[in-house]
CSV table of C-alpha atoms and ligand atoms in Angstrom, one decimal:
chain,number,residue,atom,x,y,z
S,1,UNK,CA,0.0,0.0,0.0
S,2,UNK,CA,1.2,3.7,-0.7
S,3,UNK,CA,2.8,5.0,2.4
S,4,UNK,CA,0.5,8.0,1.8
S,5,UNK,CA,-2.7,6.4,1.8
S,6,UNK,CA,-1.9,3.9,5.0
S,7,UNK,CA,-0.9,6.9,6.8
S,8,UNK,CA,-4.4,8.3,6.3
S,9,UNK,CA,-5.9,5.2,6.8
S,10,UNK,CA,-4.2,5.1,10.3
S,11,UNK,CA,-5.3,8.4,11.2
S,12,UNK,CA,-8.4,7.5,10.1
S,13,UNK,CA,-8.9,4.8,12.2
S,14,UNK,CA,-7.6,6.7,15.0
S,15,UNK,CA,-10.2,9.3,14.4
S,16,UNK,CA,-13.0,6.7,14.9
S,17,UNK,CA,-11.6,4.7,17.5
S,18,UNK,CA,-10.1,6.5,19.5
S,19,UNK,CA,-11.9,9.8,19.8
S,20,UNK,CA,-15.4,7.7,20.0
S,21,UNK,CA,-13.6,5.9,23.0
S,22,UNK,CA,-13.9,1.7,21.4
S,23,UNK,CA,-10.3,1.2,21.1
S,24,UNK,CA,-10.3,-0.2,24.8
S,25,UNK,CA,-12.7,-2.9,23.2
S,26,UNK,CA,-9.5,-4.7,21.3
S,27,UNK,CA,-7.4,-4.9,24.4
S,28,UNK,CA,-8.4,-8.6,24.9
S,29,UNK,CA,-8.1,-10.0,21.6
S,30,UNK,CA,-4.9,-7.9,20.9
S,31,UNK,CA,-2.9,-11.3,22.0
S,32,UNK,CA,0.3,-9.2,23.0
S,33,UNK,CA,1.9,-7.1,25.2
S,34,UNK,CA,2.5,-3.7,23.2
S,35,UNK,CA,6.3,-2.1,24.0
S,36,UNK,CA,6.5,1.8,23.1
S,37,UNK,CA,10.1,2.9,21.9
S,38,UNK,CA,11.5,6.5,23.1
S,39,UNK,CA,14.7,8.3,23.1
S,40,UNK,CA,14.9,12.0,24.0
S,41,UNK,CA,12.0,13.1,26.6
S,42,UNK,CA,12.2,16.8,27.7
S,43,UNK,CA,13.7,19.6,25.5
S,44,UNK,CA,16.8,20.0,27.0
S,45,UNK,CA,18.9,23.2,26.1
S,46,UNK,CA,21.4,19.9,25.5
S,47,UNK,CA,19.9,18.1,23.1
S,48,UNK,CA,18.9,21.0,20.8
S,49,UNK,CA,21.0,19.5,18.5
S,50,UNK,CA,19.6,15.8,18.3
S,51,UNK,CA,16.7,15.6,15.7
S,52,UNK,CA,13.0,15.9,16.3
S,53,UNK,CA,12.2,12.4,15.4
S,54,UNK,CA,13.9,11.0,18.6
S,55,UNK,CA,12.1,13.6,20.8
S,56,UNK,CA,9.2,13.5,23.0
S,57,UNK,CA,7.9,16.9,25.1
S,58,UNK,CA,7.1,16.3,28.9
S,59,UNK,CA,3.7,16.9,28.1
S,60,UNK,CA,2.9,14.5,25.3
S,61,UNK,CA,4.8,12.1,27.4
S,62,UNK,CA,2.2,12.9,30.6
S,63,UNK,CA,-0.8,12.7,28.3
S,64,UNK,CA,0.3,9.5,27.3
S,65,UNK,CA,0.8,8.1,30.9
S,66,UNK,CA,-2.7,9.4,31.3
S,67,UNK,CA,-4.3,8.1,29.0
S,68,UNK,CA,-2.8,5.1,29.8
S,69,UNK,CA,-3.7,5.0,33.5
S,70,UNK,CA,-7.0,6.1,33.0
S,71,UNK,CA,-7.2,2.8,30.7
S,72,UNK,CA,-5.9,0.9,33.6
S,73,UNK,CA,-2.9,-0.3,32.3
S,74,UNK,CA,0.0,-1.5,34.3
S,75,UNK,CA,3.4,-1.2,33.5
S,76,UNK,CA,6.0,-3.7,33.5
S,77,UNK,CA,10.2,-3.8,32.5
S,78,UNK,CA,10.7,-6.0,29.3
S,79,UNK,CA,12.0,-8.6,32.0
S,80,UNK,CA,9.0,-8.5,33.7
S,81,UNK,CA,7.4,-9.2,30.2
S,82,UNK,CA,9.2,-12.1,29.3
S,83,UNK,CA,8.8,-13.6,32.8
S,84,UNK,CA,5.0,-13.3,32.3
S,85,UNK,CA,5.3,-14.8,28.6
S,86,UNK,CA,7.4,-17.5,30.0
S,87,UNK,CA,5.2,-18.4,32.2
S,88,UNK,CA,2.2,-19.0,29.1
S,89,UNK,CA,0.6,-15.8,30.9
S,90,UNK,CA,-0.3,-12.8,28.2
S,91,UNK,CA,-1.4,-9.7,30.9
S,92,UNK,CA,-3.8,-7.5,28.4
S,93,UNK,CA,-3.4,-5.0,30.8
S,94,UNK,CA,0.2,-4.6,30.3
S,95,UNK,CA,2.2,-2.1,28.3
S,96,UNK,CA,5.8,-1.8,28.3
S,97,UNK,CA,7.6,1.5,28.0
S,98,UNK,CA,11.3,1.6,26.3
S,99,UNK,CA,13.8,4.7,26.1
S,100,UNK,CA,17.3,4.1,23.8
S,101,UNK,CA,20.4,5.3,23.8
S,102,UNK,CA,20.8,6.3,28.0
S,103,UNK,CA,20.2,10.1,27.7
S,104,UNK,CA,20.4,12.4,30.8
S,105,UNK,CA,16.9,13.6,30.4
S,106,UNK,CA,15.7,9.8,31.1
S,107,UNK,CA,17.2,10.7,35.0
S,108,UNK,CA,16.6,14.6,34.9
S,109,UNK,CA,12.8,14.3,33.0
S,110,UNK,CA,11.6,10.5,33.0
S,111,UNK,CA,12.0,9.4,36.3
S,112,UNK,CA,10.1,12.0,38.5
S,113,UNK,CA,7.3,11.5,35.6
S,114,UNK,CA,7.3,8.0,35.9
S,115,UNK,CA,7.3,8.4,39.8
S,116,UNK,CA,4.3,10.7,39.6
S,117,UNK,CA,2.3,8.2,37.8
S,118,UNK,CA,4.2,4.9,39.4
S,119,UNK,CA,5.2,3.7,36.3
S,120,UNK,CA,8.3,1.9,35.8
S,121,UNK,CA,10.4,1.5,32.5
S,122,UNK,CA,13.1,0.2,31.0
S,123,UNK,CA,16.3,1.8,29.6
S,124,UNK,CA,19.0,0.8,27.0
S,125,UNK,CA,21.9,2.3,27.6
S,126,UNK,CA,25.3,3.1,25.3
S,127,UNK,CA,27.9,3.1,27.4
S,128,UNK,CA,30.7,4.3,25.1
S,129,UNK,CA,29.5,8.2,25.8
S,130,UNK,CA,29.2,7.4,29.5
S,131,UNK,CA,33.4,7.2,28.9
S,132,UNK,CA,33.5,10.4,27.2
S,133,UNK,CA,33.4,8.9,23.8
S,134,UNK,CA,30.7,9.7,21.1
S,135,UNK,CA,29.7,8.2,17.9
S,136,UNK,CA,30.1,9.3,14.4
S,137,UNK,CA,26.4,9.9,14.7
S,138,UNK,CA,26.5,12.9,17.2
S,139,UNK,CA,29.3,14.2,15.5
S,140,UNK,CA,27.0,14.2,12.3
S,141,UNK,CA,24.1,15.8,14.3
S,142,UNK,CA,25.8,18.1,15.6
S,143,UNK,CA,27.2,19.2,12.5
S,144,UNK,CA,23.9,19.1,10.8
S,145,UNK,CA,22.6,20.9,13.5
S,146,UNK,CA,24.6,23.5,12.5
S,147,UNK,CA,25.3,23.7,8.2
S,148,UNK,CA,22.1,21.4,7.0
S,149,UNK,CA,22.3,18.2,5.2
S,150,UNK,CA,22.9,19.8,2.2
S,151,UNK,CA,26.1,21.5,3.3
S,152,UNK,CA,26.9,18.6,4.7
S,153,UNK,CA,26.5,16.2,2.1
S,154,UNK,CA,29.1,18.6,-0.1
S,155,UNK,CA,31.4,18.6,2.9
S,156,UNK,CA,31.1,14.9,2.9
S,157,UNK,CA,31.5,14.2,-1.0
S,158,UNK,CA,35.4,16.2,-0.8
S,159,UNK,CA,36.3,13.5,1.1
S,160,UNK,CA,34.5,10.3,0.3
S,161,UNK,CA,36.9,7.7,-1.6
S,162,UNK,CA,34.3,6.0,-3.5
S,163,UNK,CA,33.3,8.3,-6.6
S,164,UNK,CA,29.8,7.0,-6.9
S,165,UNK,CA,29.1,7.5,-3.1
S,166,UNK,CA,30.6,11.3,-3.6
S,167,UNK,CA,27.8,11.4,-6.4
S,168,UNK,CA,25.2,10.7,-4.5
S,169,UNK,CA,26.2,12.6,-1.4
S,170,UNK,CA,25.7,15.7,-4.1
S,171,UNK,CA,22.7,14.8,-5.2
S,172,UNK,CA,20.7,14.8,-2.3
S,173,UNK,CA,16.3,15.2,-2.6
S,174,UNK,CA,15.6,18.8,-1.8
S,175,UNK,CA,14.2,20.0,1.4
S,176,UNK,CA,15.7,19.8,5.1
S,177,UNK,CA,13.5,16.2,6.0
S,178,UNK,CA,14.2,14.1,2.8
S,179,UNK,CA,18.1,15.6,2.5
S,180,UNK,CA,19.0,14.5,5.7
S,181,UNK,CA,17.1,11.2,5.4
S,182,UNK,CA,19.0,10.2,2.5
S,183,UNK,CA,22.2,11.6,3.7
S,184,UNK,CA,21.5,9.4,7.3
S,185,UNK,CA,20.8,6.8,5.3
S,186,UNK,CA,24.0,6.7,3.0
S,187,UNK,CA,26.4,7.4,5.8
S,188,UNK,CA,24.5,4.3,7.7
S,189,UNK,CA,25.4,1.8,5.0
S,190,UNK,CA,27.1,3.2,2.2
S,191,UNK,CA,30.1,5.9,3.3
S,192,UNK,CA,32.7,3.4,4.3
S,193,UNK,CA,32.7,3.2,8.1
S,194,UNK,CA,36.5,4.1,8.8
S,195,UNK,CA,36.0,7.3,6.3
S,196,UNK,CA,32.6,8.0,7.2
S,197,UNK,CA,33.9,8.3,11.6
S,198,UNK,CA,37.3,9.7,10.4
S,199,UNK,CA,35.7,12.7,7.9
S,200,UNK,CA,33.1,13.2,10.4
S,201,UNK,CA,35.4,13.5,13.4
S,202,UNK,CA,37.5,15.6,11.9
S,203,UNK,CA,34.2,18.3,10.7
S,204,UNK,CA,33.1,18.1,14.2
S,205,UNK,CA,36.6,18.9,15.6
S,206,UNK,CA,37.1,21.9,13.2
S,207,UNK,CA,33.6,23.5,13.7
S,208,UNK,CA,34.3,23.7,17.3
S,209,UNK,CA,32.7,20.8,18.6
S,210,UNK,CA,33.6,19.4,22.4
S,211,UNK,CA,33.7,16.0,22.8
S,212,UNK,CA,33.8,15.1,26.4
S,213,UNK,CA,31.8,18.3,27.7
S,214,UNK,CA,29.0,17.0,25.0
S,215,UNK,CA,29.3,13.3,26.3
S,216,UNK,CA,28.8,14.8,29.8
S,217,UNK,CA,26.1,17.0,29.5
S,218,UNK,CA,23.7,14.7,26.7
S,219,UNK,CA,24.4,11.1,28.6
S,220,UNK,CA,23.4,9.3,31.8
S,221,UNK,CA,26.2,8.7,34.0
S,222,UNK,CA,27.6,6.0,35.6
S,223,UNK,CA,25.9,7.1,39.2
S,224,UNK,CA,22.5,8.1,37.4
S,225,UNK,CA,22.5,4.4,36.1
S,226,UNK,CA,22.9,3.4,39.4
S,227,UNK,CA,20.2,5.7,40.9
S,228,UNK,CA,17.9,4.5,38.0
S,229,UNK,CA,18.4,1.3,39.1
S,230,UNK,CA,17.5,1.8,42.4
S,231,UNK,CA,14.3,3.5,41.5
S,232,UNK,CA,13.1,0.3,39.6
S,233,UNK,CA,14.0,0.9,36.9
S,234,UNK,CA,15.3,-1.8,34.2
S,235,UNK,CA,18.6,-1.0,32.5
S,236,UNK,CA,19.5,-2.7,29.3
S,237,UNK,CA,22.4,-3.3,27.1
S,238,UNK,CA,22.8,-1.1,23.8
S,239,UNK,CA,26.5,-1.9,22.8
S,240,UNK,CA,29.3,0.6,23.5
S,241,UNK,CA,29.3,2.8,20.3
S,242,UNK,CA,25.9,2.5,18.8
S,243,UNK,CA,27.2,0.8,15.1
S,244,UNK,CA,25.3,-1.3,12.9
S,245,UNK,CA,25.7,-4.2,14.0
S,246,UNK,CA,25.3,-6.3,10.5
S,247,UNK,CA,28.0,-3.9,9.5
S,248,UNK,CA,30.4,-5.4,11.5
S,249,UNK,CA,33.0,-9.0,11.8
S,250,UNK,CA,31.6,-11.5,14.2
S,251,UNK,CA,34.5,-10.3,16.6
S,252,UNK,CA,33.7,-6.5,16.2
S,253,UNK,CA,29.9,-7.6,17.1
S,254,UNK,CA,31.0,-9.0,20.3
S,255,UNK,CA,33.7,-6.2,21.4
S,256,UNK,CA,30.3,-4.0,21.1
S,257,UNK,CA,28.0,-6.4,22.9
S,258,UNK,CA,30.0,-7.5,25.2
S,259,UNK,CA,31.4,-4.7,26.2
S,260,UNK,CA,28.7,-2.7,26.7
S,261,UNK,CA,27.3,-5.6,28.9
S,262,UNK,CA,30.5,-5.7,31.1
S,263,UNK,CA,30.3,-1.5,32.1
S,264,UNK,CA,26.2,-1.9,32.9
S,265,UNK,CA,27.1,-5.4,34.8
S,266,UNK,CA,30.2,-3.4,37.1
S,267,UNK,CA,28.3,-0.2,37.1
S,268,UNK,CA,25.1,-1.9,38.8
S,269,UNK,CA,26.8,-4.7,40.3
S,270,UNK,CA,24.4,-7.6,38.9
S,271,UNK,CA,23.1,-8.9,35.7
S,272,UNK,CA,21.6,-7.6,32.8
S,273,UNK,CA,19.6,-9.9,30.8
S,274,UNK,CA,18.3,-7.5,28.0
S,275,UNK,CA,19.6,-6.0,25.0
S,276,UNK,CA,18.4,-3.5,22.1
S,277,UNK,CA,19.7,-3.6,18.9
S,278,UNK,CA,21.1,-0.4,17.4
S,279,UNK,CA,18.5,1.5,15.1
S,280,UNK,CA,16.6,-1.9,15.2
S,281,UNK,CA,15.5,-2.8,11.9
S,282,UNK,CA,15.6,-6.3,10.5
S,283,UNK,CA,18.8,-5.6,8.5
S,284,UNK,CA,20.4,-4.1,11.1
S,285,UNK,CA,21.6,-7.2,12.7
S,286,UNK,CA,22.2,-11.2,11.5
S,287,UNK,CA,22.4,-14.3,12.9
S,288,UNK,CA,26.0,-13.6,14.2
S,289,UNK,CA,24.4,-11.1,16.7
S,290,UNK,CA,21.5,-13.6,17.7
S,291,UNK,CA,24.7,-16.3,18.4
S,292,UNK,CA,26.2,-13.7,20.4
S,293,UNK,CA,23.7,-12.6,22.2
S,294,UNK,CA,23.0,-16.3,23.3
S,295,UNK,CA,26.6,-17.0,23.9
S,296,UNK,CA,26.8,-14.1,26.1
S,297,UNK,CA,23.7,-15.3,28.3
S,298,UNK,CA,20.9,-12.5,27.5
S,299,UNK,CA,17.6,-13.5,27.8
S,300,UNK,CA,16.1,-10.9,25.7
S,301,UNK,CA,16.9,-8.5,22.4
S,302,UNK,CA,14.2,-5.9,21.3
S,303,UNK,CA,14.7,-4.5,17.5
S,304,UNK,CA,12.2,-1.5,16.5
S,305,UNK,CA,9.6,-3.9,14.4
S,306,UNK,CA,6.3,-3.0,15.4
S,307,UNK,CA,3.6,-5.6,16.7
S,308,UNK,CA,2.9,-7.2,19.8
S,309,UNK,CA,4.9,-9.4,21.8
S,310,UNK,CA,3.4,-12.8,22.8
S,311,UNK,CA,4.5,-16.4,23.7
S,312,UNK,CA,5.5,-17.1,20.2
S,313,UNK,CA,7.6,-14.1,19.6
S,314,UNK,CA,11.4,-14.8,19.3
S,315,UNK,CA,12.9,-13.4,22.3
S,316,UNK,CA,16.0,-12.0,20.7
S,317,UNK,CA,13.3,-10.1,18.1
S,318,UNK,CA,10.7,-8.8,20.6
S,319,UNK,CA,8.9,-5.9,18.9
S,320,UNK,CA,7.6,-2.5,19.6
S,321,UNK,CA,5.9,0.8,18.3
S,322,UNK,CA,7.8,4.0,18.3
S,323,UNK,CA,6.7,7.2,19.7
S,324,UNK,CA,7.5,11.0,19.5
S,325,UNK,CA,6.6,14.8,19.3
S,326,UNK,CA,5.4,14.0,15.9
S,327,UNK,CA,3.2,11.0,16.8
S,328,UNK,CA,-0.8,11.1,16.8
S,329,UNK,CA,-1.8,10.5,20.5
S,330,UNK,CA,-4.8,8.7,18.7
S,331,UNK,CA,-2.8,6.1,16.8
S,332,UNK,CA,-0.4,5.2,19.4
S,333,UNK,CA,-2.8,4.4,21.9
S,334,UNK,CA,-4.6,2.3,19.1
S,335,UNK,CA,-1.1,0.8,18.4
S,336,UNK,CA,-0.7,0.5,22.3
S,337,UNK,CA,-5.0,-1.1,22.7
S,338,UNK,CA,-3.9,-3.6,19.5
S,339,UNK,CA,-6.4,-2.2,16.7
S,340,UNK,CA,-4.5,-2.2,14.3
S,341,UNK,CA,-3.3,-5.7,15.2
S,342,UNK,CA,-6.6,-6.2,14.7
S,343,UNK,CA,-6.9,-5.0,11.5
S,344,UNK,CA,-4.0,-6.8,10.6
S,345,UNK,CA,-4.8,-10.1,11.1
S,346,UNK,CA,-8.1,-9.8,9.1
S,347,UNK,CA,-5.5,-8.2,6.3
S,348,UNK,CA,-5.3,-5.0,7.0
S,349,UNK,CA,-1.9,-4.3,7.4
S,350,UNK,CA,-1.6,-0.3,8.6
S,351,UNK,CA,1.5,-0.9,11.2
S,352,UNK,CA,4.9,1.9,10.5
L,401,ZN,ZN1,19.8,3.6,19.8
């Protein structure tokens, strides 16, 4: 279906079942437990820089928990999920709430919002920036932050060794939002990684960019993963320097998996069973993660696929539905109630 049309068609049947208040009637033929994916919550001075798409306000966020509460559902850690799935159990009450990446604003923001409405969550963190040390994909925020993808892109293209890669770095779609998609998505698989972290480190460096003060001020801590902790709330495992995975050698994998299992284990001082993939789509991992995720004794990965988790989900490709400022309240609660799960199984298939 056009992407056009099943976006309408979503909105559409948010419109009807949502604002007429039947969505609640799905919640027991659903057959899942819906996870919501997050990054960003708050509009930190900080995080200016970090694109809308992984941002949610305080208040949307509140609605959300409202709307939620008022619909009397509980809230559980993706442990707490698998435990119940384990145990043949699927609680249609339950909704699971999911922030990536281990930003500062999931301490500063998220957890006295999540106290108010005694919620709990869990968090995959990327401990590589909780040592200082940033990925190429800050740097390229940043930067974009600053010149535009289209800037960028020519930036780029001066220094990119493959001449068809430097074509299409110059020939970006117009406009800010399909520019920098494009340009995300060619430095994501096509720049080759070495050029791609060394061109970019160096564009950051020279338009005044400051690694470790940026590290410290956008990321949890060690101590605010410990205090997190504390307060109940689940931290998971998101590899040290958020790469694509499938990107990577079977050994590389594992430096990134296992390592960023190793800081969360010392830092909390116990295990850590779960584990989000970067970015989270299908391609971005293979069965060389899934081995090493086994190996390395998880009990859980989530990817960002949307659906419903149930009995018969893989465990190392749970799913969830993503949320932020740009989101229809409407639709993720019909995501959230199973509607279009619904709709889905009777072949209408309106899921993004
Ligand atoms: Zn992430």
């Amino acid at each position: 279906m056009k992407h056009r049309l099943k976006r309408m068609l979503r909105r559409l049947v948010a419109l009807v079942f949502h604002h007429l208040g039947l969505r609640g009637a799905f919640r027991r033929a659903r057959g899942g437990v819906p996870v919501v994916m997050f990054h960003n919550v708050g509009h930190a001075e900080e995080t200016a820089y970090l694109p809308g798409h992984m941002k949610t306000s305080t208040e949307r966020l509140r609605r959300l928990l409202q709307l939620l509460q008022r619909a009397r559902y509980r809230f559980l850690t993706v442990g707490q999920m698998l435990t119940a799935l384990k145990a043949g159990e699927v609680p249609h009450d339950a909704v699971v709430l999911t922030f990536d990446d281990g930003y500062r604003d999931n301490f500063e923001v998220l957890l006295p919002l999540l106290k108010e409405f005694d919620a709990t969550a869990t968090i995959f963190v990327q401990t590589g920036p909780m040592k200082g040390k940033l990925n190429w994909l800050h740097h390229y925020f940043w930067v974009l932050h600053q010149r535009g993808p289209h800037a960028l892109g020519a930036m780029l293209a001066e220094h990119v060794s493959r001449q068809h890669t430097k074509a299409d770095l110059l020939a970006l779609p117009a406009g800010d939002v399909a520019g920098e998609y494009e340009l995300k998505r060619l430095l994501k698989y096509d720049v080759l990684p070495e050029e791609r972290d060394e061109i970019l480190r160096r564009i950051f460096d020279e338009a005044g960019g400051d690694e470790r003060k940026l590290a410290e001020e956008v990321y949890l801590s060690p101590d605010d993963c410990r205090a997190l902790d504390a307060a109940g709330i689940e931290l998971g495992a998101h590899t040290v320097n958020h790469l694509v995975l499938s990107s990577l050698d079977e050994n590389q994998q594992r430096r990134e998996i296992e390592g960023s299992l190793r800081d969360l284990q010392s830092w909390l001082g116990h295990e850590v069973p779960t584990f989000a993939y970067p970015y989270g789509r299908l391609w971005d991992y293979d069965e060389h993660t899934l081995q090493i995720l086994e190996d390395l004794g998880f009990e859980s990965a989530i990817t960002a696929m949307p659906g419903v988790n149930d009995a018969e989900t893989p465990r190392f490709e749970l799913k969830r539905f993503a949320m932020n400022d740009d989101s229809n309240m409407g639709e993720v609660m019909c995501d959230v109630d199973g509607v279009y799960t619904w709709l889905e199984r009777r072949g209408l298939r309106l899921t993004v």
